[in-house]
Amino acid sequence: MGGNDQTIPATPAPAPASGSGLHGDVLDGLGTLITSGVLPTGAVLRGEQMERRFGVSRSVIREAIRVLESMGLVTSRRRVGVTVAPRTAWNLFDPHVIRWRLAGADRDALLRSLGDLRRGVEPVAAALAAGNATPAQCGVLTGAVMRMAVHGRAGELRDYLQADILFHRTLLEASGNEMLRALTDVVTEVLRGRTQHGLMPRLPEGAAIRRHADVAEAVQSGDAEAAERAMRDIVDEATTAMLTEAQPLPGPSPQQHRRQAGAG
């Protein structure tokens, strides 16, 4: 093997499934190893080794590599093979990349970055929605808040999450701005990650739900200033709460992994 060849660890860190079947398993396995730094920049991944490690055919490996390459996580060149790309080349807005990184050791730094992004996006979207939302969209926002209240009181976090996602997706769509609307999957992944990684209280706070209701009311009444202010409060509260709840992840560091081998 060449100097940059990397042995793939026998036990990759778990990540939420990207899809069903072998392809999703391989994609999640490799994606998590790369974004966590266990497979460092410049590591060369050999097809035969990946086939043995994951117990899949060459076609499954090729498909997973194709997807990783589209995300900027790897490059594939003749005579060199598949090489892990530097973080500067990654599509950091890809929902898969966000999901894998939230499962990794740099979760706190990522949460801060995503919080900054949301502060620059969602309050603006709320203000625009106050002037652009349709009656149907206003109804969806109000209905989502009602569902959040019901599921929050019952401690039904999965159902609460779905209502919360619906609220934020609808708000971005109601902004009428195609660039803001294109960030719906990013915001959705942040909300989903908060629940999946135990960064939500067992019973969502009533104050947080009331802030969502304030946004819905301000949008419906056309009060852009109030909508922006309430949305900023939501993002600030959520980011602070996630960073407070976040705990250091157990397990060895990427360097230890490599020695043992040889991620509203």
CSV table of C-alpha atoms in Angstrom, one decimal:
chain,number,residue,atom,x,y,z
A,1,MET,CA,0.0,0.0,0.0
A,2,GLY,CA,1.0,3.6,-0.5
A,3,GLY,CA,1.9,6.0,2.3
A,4,ASN,CA,-1.6,7.5,2.3
A,5,ASP,CA,-3.5,4.3,2.3
A,6,GLN,CA,-5.9,4.2,5.3
A,7,THR,CA,-7.1,1.0,7.0
A,8,ILE,CA,-10.9,1.3,7.5
A,9,PRO,CA,-11.8,0.7,11.2
A,10,ALA,CA,-13.7,-2.4,11.9
A,11,THR,CA,-16.3,-0.6,14.0
A,12,PRO,CA,-17.2,2.8,12.5
A,13,ALA,CA,-19.1,5.3,14.6
A,14,PRO,CA,-22.9,4.9,14.2
A,15,ALA,CA,-24.9,7.4,12.3
A,16,PRO,CA,-28.6,7.8,11.4
A,17,ALA,CA,-29.4,5.8,8.3
A,18,SER,CA,-29.3,7.7,5.0
A,19,GLY,CA,-31.5,5.2,3.3
A,20,SER,CA,-32.6,1.6,3.3
A,21,GLY,CA,-30.4,-1.3,2.4
A,22,LEU,CA,-26.7,-1.9,1.8
A,23,HIS,CA,-26.1,1.4,0.0
A,24,GLY,CA,-27.4,3.5,2.9
A,25,ASP,CA,-25.3,1.5,5.4
A,26,VAL,CA,-22.1,1.9,3.4
A,27,LEU,CA,-22.8,5.6,2.7
A,28,ASP,CA,-23.4,6.3,6.4
A,29,GLY,CA,-20.4,4.2,7.5
A,30,LEU,CA,-17.9,6.0,5.2
A,31,GLY,CA,-19.5,9.4,5.6
A,32,THR,CA,-19.3,9.2,9.4
A,33,LEU,CA,-15.7,8.0,9.3
A,34,ILE,CA,-14.7,10.9,7.0
A,35,THR,CA,-16.5,13.7,8.7
A,36,SER,CA,-15.3,12.6,12.2
A,37,GLY,CA,-11.7,12.6,11.0
A,38,VAL,CA,-11.1,8.9,11.6
A,39,LEU,CA,-10.4,8.8,7.8
A,40,PRO,CA,-8.2,11.9,7.5
A,41,THR,CA,-7.7,14.2,4.5
A,42,GLY,CA,-5.6,12.5,1.9
A,43,ALA,CA,-6.4,9.0,3.0
A,44,VAL,CA,-6.7,6.6,0.0
A,45,LEU,CA,-9.6,4.2,0.2
A,46,ARG,CA,-9.1,0.9,-1.7
A,47,GLY,CA,-12.1,-0.7,-3.3
A,48,GLU,CA,-11.2,-4.2,-2.2
A,49,GLN,CA,-10.8,-3.2,1.4
A,50,MET,CA,-14.1,-1.4,1.4
A,51,GLU,CA,-15.8,-4.5,-0.1
A,52,ARG,CA,-14.4,-6.7,2.6
A,53,ARG,CA,-15.1,-4.3,5.4
A,54,PHE,CA,-18.8,-3.7,4.5
A,55,GLY,CA,-19.4,-7.2,3.0
A,56,VAL,CA,-20.9,-5.7,-0.2
A,57,SER,CA,-20.4,-5.9,-3.9
A,58,ARG,CA,-18.2,-3.5,-5.9
A,59,SER,CA,-21.3,-1.9,-7.5
A,60,VAL,CA,-22.6,-0.9,-4.0
A,61,ILE,CA,-19.2,0.6,-3.1
A,62,ARG,CA,-19.1,2.5,-6.4
A,63,GLU,CA,-22.6,4.0,-5.8
A,64,ALA,CA,-21.7,5.1,-2.3
A,65,ILE,CA,-18.5,6.7,-3.5
A,66,ARG,CA,-20.3,8.4,-6.3
A,67,VAL,CA,-22.6,10.1,-3.7
A,68,LEU,CA,-19.7,11.0,-1.4
A,69,GLU,CA,-18.0,12.5,-4.4
A,70,SER,CA,-21.0,14.6,-5.2
A,71,MET,CA,-20.9,16.0,-1.6
A,72,GLY,CA,-17.2,16.9,-2.0
A,73,LEU,CA,-16.1,14.4,0.7
A,74,VAL,CA,-13.9,12.4,-1.7
A,75,THR,CA,-12.2,12.6,-5.0
A,76,SER,CA,-11.7,9.8,-7.4
A,77,ARG,CA,-8.8,9.8,-9.9
A,78,ARG,CA,-7.3,7.2,-12.2
A,79,ARG,CA,-4.1,5.6,-10.8
A,80,VAL,CA,-4.7,7.3,-7.4
A,81,GLY,CA,-8.0,5.9,-6.4
A,82,VAL,CA,-10.5,7.3,-4.0
A,83,THR,CA,-9.0,10.0,-1.7
A,84,VAL,CA,-10.6,11.8,1.2
A,85,ALA,CA,-11.0,15.5,0.4
A,86,PRO,CA,-10.2,18.4,2.7
A,87,ARG,CA,-13.1,20.0,4.6
A,88,THR,CA,-12.9,23.1,2.5
A,89,ALA,CA,-14.2,21.0,-0.5
A,90,TRP,CA,-17.2,19.6,1.4
A,91,ASN,CA,-20.7,20.7,0.7
A,92,LEU,CA,-21.3,21.8,4.3
A,93,PHE,CA,-25.0,22.4,3.6
A,94,ASP,CA,-25.7,18.9,2.5
A,95,PRO,CA,-28.2,17.4,5.0
A,96,HIS,CA,-26.1,14.1,5.2
A,97,VAL,CA,-22.9,16.0,6.0
A,98,ILE,CA,-24.7,17.9,8.7
A,99,ARG,CA,-26.2,14.7,10.1
A,100,TRP,CA,-22.9,12.9,10.2
A,101,ARG,CA,-21.0,15.9,11.8
A,102,LEU,CA,-23.7,16.2,14.5
A,103,ALA,CA,-22.8,12.6,15.4
A,104,GLY,CA,-19.1,13.5,15.7
A,105,ALA,CA,-16.7,15.1,18.2
A,106,ASP,CA,-17.0,18.6,16.8
A,107,ARG,CA,-20.7,18.8,17.5
A,108,ASP,CA,-20.5,21.9,19.6
A,109,ALA,CA,-18.6,23.9,17.0
A,110,LEU,CA,-21.1,22.8,14.3
A,111,LEU,CA,-24.0,23.8,16.6
A,112,ARG,CA,-22.5,27.2,17.0
A,113,SER,CA,-22.0,27.6,13.2
A,114,LEU,CA,-25.5,26.4,12.5
A,115,GLY,CA,-26.9,28.8,15.2
A,116,ASP,CA,-25.1,31.7,13.5
A,117,LEU,CA,-26.5,30.6,10.1
A,118,ARG,CA,-30.1,30.4,11.5
A,119,ARG,CA,-29.8,33.8,13.1
A,120,GLY,CA,-29.0,35.3,9.7
A,121,VAL,CA,-31.7,33.4,7.9
A,122,GLU,CA,-34.8,32.6,9.8
A,123,PRO,CA,-35.6,36.0,11.4
A,124,VAL,CA,-35.3,37.5,7.9
A,125,ALA,CA,-37.5,34.8,6.5
A,126,ALA,CA,-40.1,35.6,9.2
A,127,ALA,CA,-40.1,39.3,8.4
A,128,LEU,CA,-40.6,38.5,4.7
A,129,ALA,CA,-43.3,35.9,5.4
A,130,ALA,CA,-45.2,38.7,7.2
A,131,GLY,CA,-45.6,40.3,3.8
A,132,ASN,CA,-45.7,37.3,1.5
A,133,ALA,CA,-47.4,34.4,3.3
A,134,THR,CA,-50.7,33.1,1.8
A,135,PRO,CA,-53.7,32.4,4.0
A,136,ALA,CA,-53.1,28.7,3.5
A,137,GLN,CA,-49.5,29.0,4.8
A,138,CYS,CA,-50.7,31.1,7.8
A,139,GLY,CA,-53.1,28.2,8.5
A,140,VAL,CA,-50.3,25.7,8.4
A,141,LEU,CA,-48.2,27.7,10.8
A,142,THR,CA,-51.0,28.0,13.3
A,143,GLY,CA,-51.9,24.3,13.0
A,144,ALA,CA,-48.2,23.4,13.5
A,145,VAL,CA,-48.0,25.4,16.7
A,146,MET,CA,-51.2,23.7,18.0
A,147,ARG,CA,-49.7,20.3,17.3
A,148,MET,CA,-46.5,21.3,19.0
A,149,ALA,CA,-48.5,22.3,22.1
A,150,VAL,CA,-50.4,19.0,22.2
A,151,HIS,CA,-47.4,16.8,21.6
A,152,GLY,CA,-45.2,18.8,23.8
A,153,ARG,CA,-47.5,18.5,26.8
A,154,ALA,CA,-47.6,14.7,26.2
A,155,GLY,CA,-43.9,14.4,25.9
A,156,GLU,CA,-44.3,12.9,22.4
A,157,LEU,CA,-41.0,14.2,21.0
A,158,ARG,CA,-41.1,12.5,17.6
A,159,ASP,CA,-44.5,14.0,16.8
A,160,TYR,CA,-43.5,17.3,18.3
A,161,LEU,CA,-40.4,17.2,16.0
A,162,GLN,CA,-42.6,16.7,12.9
A,163,ALA,CA,-44.8,19.7,13.8
A,164,ASP,CA,-41.7,21.8,14.5
A,165,ILE,CA,-40.2,20.9,11.2
A,166,LEU,CA,-43.4,21.7,9.4
A,167,PHE,CA,-43.5,25.1,11.1
A,168,HIS,CA,-40.0,26.1,10.1
A,169,ARG,CA,-40.2,24.7,6.6
A,170,THR,CA,-43.5,26.5,6.0
A,171,LEU,CA,-42.0,29.8,7.3
A,172,LEU,CA,-39.0,29.6,4.9
A,173,GLU,CA,-41.3,28.8,2.0
A,174,ALA,CA,-43.7,31.6,3.0
A,175,SER,CA,-40.8,34.1,2.8
A,176,GLY,CA,-41.2,34.0,-1.0
A,177,ASN,CA,-37.4,34.0,-1.4
A,178,GLU,CA,-36.1,31.0,-3.3
A,179,MET,CA,-32.6,31.2,-1.7
A,180,LEU,CA,-34.1,31.1,1.8
A,181,ARG,CA,-36.4,28.3,0.8
A,182,ALA,CA,-33.4,26.3,-0.4
A,183,LEU,CA,-32.2,26.1,3.2
A,184,THR,CA,-35.2,24.2,4.5
A,185,ASP,CA,-33.3,20.9,4.5
A,186,VAL,CA,-30.5,22.5,6.5
A,187,VAL,CA,-32.9,23.8,9.2
A,188,THR,CA,-34.7,20.5,9.2
A,189,GLU,CA,-31.5,18.5,9.9
A,190,VAL,CA,-30.7,20.8,12.8
A,191,LEU,CA,-34.1,20.2,14.3
A,192,ARG,CA,-34.0,16.5,13.7
A,193,GLY,CA,-30.5,16.3,15.2
A,194,ARG,CA,-31.6,18.1,18.4
A,195,THR,CA,-34.1,15.3,19.0
A,196,GLN,CA,-32.0,12.4,17.9
A,197,HIS,CA,-29.0,13.4,20.0
A,198,GLY,CA,-30.9,14.0,23.2
A,199,LEU,CA,-30.5,17.8,23.1
A,200,MET,CA,-34.2,18.4,23.7
A,201,PRO,CA,-35.9,18.5,27.2
A,202,ARG,CA,-38.2,15.6,27.9
A,203,LEU,CA,-41.1,18.1,27.9
A,204,PRO,CA,-40.6,21.0,25.5
A,205,GLU,CA,-40.8,24.3,27.3
A,206,GLY,CA,-44.1,26.2,27.0
A,207,ALA,CA,-42.2,29.4,26.5
A,208,ALA,CA,-40.6,28.1,23.3
A,209,ILE,CA,-44.0,27.0,21.9
A,210,ARG,CA,-45.5,30.4,22.8
A,211,ARG,CA,-42.7,32.1,20.8
A,212,HIS,CA,-43.7,30.0,17.8
A,213,ALA,CA,-47.2,31.1,18.3
A,214,ASP,CA,-46.0,34.7,18.4
A,215,VAL,CA,-44.3,34.3,15.0
A,216,ALA,CA,-47.4,32.7,13.5
A,217,GLU,CA,-49.6,35.5,14.8
A,218,ALA,CA,-47.2,38.2,13.6
A,219,VAL,CA,-47.0,36.7,10.1
A,220,GLN,CA,-50.7,36.4,9.9
A,221,SER,CA,-51.2,40.1,11.0
A,222,GLY,CA,-48.4,41.3,8.6
A,223,ASP,CA,-46.2,42.6,11.4
A,224,ALA,CA,-42.7,42.1,10.0
A,225,GLU,CA,-40.9,43.6,13.0
A,226,ALA,CA,-42.7,41.4,15.5
A,227,ALA,CA,-42.2,38.3,13.4
A,228,GLU,CA,-38.5,38.9,13.0
A,229,ARG,CA,-38.1,39.6,16.8
A,230,ALA,CA,-40.0,36.5,17.9
A,231,MET,CA,-38.1,34.3,15.4
A,232,ARG,CA,-34.7,35.6,16.6
A,233,ASP,CA,-35.8,34.7,20.1
A,234,ILE,CA,-36.6,31.2,19.0
A,235,VAL,CA,-33.2,30.7,17.3
A,236,ASP,CA,-31.3,32.2,20.2
A,237,GLU,CA,-33.1,30.0,22.8
A,238,ALA,CA,-32.7,26.8,20.7
A,239,THR,CA,-29.0,27.3,20.1
A,240,THR,CA,-28.3,28.1,23.7
A,241,ALA,CA,-30.3,25.1,24.9
A,242,MET,CA,-28.6,22.7,22.5
A,243,LEU,CA,-25.1,23.8,23.6
A,244,THR,CA,-26.1,23.5,27.2
A,245,GLU,CA,-27.5,20.0,26.7
A,246,ALA,CA,-24.6,18.8,24.5
A,247,GLN,CA,-22.2,16.5,26.3
A,248,PRO,CA,-18.8,15.3,25.2
A,249,LEU,CA,-19.2,12.2,23.1
A,250,PRO,CA,-17.8,8.9,24.5
A,251,GLY,CA,-15.2,6.8,22.8
A,252,PRO,CA,-11.7,7.2,21.4
A,253,SER,CA,-10.5,10.2,19.5
A,254,PRO,CA,-9.8,10.0,15.7
A,255,GLN,CA,-6.1,9.5,16.5
A,256,GLN,CA,-6.9,6.6,18.9
A,257,HIS,CA,-9.3,5.1,16.3
A,258,ARG,CA,-6.5,5.2,13.7
A,259,ARG,CA,-4.0,3.6,16.1
A,260,GLN,CA,-6.5,0.9,17.0
A,261,ALA,CA,-7.2,0.3,13.3
A,262,GLY,CA,-3.6,0.2,12.5
A,263,ALA,CA,-22.1,13.5,14.6
A,264,GLY,CA,-36.7,25.0,17.1
